PDB file of C-alpha atoms in Angstrom:
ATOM      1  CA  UNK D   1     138.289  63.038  35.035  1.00 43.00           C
ATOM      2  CA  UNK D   2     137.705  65.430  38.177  1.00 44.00           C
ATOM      3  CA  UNK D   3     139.844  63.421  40.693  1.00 46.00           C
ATOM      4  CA  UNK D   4     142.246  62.337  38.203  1.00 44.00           C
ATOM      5  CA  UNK D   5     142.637  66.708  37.050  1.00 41.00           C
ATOM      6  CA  UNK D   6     143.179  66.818  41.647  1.00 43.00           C
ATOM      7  CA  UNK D   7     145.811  64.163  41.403  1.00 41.00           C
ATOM      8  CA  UNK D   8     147.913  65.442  38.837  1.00 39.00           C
ATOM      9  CA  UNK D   9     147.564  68.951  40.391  1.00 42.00           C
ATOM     10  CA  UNK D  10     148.577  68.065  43.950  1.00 42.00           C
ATOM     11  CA  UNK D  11     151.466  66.014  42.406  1.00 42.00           C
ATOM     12  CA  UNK D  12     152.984  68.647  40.280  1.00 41.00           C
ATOM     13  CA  UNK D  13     155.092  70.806  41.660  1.00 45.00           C
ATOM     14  CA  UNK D  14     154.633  74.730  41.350  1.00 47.00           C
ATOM     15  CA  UNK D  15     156.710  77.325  41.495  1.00 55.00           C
ATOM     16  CA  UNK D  16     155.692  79.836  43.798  1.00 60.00           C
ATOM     17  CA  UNK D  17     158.133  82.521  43.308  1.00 67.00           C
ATOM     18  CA  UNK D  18     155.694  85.519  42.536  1.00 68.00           C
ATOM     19  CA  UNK D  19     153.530  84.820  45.583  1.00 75.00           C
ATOM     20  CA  UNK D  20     156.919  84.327  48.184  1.00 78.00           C
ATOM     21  CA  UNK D  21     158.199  87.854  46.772  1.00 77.00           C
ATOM     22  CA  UNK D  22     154.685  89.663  47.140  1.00 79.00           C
ATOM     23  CA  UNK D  23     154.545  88.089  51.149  1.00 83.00           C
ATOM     24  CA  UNK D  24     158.483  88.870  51.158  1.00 83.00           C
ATOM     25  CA  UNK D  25     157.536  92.515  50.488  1.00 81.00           C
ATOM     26  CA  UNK D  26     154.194  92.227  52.787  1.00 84.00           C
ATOM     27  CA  UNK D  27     156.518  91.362  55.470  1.00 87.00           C
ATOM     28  CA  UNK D  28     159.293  93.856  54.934  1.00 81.00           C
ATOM     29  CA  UNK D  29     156.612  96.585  55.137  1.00 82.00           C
ATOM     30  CA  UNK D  30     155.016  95.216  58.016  1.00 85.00           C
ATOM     31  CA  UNK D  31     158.456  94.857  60.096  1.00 84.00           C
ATOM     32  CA  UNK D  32     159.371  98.090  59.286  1.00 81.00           C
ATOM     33  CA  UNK D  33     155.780 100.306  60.033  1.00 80.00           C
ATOM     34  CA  UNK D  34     156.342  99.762  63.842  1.00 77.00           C
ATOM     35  CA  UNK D  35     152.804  99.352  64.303  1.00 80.00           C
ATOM     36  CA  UNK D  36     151.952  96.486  67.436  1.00 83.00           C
ATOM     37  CA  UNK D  37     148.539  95.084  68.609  1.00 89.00           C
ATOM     38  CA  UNK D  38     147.742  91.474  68.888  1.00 92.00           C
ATOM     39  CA  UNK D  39     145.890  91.868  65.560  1.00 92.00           C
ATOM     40  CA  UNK D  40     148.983  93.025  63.404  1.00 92.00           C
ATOM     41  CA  UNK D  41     151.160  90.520  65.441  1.00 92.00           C
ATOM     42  CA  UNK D  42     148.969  87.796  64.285  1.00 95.00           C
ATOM     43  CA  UNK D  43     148.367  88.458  60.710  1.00 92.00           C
ATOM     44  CA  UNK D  44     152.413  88.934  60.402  1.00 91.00           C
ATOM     45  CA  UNK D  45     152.868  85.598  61.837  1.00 93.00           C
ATOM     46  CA  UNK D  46     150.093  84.170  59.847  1.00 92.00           C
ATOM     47  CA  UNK D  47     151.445  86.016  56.509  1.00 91.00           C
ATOM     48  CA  UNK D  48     154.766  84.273  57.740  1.00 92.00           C
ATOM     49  CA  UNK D  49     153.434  80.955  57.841  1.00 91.00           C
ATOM     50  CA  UNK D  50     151.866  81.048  54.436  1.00 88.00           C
ATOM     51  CA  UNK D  51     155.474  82.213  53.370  1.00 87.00           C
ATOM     52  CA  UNK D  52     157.040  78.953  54.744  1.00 86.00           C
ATOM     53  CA  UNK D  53     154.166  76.961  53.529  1.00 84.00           C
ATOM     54  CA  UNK D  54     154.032  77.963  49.719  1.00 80.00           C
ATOM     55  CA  UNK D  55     157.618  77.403  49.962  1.00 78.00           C
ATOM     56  CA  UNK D  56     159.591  75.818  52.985  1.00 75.00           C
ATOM     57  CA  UNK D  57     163.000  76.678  51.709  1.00 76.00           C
ATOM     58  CA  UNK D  58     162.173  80.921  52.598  1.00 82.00           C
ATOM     59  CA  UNK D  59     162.783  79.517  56.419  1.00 83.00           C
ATOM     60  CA  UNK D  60     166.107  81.293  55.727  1.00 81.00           C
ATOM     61  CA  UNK D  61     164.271  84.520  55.584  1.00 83.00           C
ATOM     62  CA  UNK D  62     162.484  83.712  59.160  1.00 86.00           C
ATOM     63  CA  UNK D  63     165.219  84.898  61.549  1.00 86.00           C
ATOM     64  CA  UNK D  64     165.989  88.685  59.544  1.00 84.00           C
ATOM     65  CA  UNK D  65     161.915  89.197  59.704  1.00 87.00           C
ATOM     66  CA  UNK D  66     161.718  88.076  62.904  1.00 88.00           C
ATOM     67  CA  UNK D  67     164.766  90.598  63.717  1.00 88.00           C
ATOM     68  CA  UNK D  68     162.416  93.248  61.957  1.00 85.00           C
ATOM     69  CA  UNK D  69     159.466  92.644  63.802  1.00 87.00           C
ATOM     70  CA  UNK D  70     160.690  92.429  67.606  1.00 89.00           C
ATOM     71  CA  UNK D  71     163.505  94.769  67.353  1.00 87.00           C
ATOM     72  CA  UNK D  72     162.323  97.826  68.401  1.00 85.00           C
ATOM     73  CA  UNK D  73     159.281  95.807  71.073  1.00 87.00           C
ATOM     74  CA  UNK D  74     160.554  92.573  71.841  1.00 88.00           C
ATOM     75  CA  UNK D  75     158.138  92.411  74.530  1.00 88.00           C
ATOM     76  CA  UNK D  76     157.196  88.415  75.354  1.00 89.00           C
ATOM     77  CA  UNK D  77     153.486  89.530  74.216  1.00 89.00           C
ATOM     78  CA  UNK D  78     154.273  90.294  70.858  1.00 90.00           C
ATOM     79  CA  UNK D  79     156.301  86.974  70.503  1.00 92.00           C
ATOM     80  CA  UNK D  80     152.680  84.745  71.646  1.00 94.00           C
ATOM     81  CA  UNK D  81     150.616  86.704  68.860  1.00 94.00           C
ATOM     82  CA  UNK D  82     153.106  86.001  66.636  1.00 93.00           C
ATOM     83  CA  UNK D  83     153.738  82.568  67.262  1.00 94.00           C
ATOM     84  CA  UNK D  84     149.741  81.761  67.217  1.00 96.00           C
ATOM     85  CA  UNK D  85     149.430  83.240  63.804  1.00 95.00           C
ATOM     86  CA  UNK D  86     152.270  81.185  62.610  1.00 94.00           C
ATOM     87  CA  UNK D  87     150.795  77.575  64.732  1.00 95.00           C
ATOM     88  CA  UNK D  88     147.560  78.846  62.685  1.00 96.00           C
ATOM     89  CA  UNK D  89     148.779  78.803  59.199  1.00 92.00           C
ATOM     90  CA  UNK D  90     151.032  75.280  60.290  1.00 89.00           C
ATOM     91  CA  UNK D  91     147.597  73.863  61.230  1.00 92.00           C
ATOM     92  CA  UNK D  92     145.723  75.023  58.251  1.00 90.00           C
ATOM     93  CA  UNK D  93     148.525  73.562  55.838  1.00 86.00           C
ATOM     94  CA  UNK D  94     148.987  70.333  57.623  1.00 87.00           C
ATOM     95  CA  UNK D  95     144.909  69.750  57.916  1.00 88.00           C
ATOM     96  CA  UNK D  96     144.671  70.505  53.590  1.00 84.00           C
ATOM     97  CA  UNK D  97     147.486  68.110  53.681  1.00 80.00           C
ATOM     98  CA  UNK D  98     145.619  65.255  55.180  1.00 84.00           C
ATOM     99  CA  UNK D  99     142.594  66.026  53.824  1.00 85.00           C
ATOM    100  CA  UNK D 100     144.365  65.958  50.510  1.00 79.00           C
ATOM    101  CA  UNK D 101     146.364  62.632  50.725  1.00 78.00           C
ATOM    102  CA  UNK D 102     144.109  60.660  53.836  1.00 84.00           C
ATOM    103  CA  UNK D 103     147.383  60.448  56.307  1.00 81.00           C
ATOM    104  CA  UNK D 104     149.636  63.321  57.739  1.00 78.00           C
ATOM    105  CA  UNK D 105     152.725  64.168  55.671  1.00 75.00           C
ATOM    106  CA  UNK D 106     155.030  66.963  54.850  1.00 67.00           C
ATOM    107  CA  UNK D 107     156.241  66.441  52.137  1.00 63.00           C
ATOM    108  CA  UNK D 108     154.963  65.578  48.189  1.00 54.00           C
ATOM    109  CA  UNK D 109     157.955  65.949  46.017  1.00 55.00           C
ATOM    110  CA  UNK D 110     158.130  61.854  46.214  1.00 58.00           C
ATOM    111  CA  UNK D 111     160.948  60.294  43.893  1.00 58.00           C
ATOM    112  CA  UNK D 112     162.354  63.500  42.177  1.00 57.00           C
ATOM    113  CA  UNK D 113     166.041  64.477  41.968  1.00 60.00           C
ATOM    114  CA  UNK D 114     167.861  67.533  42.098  1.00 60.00           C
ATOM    115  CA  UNK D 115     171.267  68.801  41.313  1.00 68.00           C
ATOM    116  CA  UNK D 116     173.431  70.357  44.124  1.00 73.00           C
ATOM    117  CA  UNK D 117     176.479  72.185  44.961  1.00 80.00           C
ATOM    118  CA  UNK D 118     177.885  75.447  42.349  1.00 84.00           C
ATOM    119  CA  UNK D 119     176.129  73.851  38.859  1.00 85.00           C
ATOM    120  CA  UNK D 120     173.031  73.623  40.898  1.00 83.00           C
ATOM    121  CA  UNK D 121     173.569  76.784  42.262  1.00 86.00           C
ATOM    122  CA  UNK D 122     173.652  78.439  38.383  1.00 87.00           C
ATOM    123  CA  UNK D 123     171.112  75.987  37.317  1.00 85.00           C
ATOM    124  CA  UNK D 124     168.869  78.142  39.902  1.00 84.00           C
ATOM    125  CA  UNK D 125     169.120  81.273  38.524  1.00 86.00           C
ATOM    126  CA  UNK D 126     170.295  80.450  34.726  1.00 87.00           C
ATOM    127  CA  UNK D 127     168.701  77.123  33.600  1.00 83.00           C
ATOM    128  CA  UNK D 128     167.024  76.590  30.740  1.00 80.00           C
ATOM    129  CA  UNK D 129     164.286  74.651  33.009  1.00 72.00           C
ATOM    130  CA  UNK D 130     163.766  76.365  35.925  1.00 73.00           C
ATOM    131  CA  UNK D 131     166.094  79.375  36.494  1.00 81.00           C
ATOM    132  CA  UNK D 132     164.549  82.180  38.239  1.00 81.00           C
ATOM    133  CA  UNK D 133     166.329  84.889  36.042  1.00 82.00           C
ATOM    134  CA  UNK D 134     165.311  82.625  32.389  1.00 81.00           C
ATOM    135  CA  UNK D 135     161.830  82.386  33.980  1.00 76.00           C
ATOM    136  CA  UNK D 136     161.435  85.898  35.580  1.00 78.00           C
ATOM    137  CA  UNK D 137     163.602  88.100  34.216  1.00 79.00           C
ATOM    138  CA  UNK D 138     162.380  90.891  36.521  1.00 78.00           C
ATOM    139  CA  UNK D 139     163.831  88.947  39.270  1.00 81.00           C
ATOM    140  CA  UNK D 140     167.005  90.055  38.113  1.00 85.00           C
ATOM    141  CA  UNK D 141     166.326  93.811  37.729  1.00 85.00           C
ATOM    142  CA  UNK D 142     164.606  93.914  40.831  1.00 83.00           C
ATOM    143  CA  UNK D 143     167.845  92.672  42.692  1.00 87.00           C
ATOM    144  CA  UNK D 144     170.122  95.166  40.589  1.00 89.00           C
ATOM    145  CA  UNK D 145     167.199  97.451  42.641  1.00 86.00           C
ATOM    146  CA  UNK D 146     167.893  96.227  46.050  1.00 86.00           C
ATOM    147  CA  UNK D 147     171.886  96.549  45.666  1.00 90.00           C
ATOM    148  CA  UNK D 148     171.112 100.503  43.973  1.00 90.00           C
ATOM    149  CA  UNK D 149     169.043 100.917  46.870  1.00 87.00           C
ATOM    150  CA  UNK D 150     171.415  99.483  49.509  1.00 86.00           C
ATOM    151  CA  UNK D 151     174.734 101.496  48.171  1.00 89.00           C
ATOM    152  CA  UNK D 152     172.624 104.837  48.030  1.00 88.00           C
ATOM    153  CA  UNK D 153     169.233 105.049  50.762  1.00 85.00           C
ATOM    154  CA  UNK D 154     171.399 104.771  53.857  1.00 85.00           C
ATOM    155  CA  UNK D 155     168.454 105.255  56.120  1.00 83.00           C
ATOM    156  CA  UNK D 156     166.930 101.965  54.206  1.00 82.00           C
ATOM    157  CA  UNK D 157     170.265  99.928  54.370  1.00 86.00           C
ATOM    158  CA  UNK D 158     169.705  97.957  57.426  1.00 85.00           C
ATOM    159  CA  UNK D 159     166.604  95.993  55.018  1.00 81.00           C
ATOM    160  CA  UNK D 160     167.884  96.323  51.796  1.00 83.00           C
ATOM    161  CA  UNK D 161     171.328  94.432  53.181  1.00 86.00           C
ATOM    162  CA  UNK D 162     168.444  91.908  54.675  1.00 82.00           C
ATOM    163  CA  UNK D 163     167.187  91.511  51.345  1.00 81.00           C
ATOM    164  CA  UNK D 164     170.157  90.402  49.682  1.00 85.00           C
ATOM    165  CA  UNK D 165     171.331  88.451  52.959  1.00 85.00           C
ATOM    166  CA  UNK D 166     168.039  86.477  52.421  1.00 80.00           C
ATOM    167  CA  UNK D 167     168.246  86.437  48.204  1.00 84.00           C
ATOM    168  CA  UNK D 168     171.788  85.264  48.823  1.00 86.00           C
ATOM    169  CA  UNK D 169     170.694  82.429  51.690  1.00 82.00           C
ATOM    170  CA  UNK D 170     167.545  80.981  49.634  1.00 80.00           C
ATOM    171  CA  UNK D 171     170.101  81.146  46.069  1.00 85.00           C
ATOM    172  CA  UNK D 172     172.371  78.645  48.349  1.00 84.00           C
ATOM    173  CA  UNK D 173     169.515  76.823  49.709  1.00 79.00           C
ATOM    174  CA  UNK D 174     167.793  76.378  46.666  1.00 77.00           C
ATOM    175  CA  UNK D 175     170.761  75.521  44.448  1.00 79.00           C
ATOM    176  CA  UNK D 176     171.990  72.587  47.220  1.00 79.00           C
ATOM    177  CA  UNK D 177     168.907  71.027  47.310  1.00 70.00           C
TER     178      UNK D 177
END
């Protein structure tokens, strides 16, 4: 029963949306703080890498909080604490990976099939399976949020218009894959 229970867990897909907004946010606050130090360098790239590992299809969102991060100290420093935090978390997931299956791989979805291009694209955020805004209806107020936000904190627009960049970039990723 036990390793039959770890089988079907590690085969079924999850959906990870609450835990990619809550490091989203983490992120966004810690780009913003302008706090440095090895030590807050690291756990931002380590926070990043369990972003991209609990779902690979937020590497859209890498480059805007990377932009966040080094654009005030973009000192080669801060870049090596970052990047080791990141390797870190890569190592971590690839290790559970292969302890998990018994050989390296990346990837576990197997034989499934999606649906692409502008139905896909609804089907993401209306479907009855798994749209976000069916699912999580909060989803949706919380973006109605981030454009209120971005039309009236003008001190604030430079992330809120990341935000939505990044919303708008995983919507296309996600509904094309």
């Amino acid at each position: 029963m036990g390793t039959n229970l770890i089988h079907y867990v590690a085969k079924e897909p999850t959906m990870p949306h609450a835990a990619n907004v809550a490091l989203i946010n983490l992120l966004l606050v810690a780009g913003v703080s302008r706090r440095t130090g090895v030590a807050h360098d690291f756990l931002s790239g380590l926070v990043l890498g369990l972003l991209l590992v609990t779902r690979n299809a937020t590497v859209v969102l890498a480059p805007w909080i990377m932009f966040l991060f080094f654009r005030h100290d973009p000192a080669p420093r801060r870049f090596a604490s970052f990047a080791a935090g990141l390797a870190v978390m890569g190592l971590i997931h690839l290790q559970s990976f292969y302890l998990l299956w018994g050989r390296p791989i990346l990837m576990t979805y197997g034989d499934e099939g999606f649906t692409g291009g502008l139905s896909g694209m609804v089907g993401s955020l209306f479907g009855t399976r798994h749209g976000l805004f069916v699912y999580h209806p909060w989803y949706a107020v919380l973006l109605l949020l981030n454009v209120v936000a971005w039309w009236r904190l003008r001190e604030q627009r430079t992330v809120m218009a990341l935000g939505l960049t990044g919303f708008v970039l995983l919507w296309i990723f996600n509904g094309n894959w």
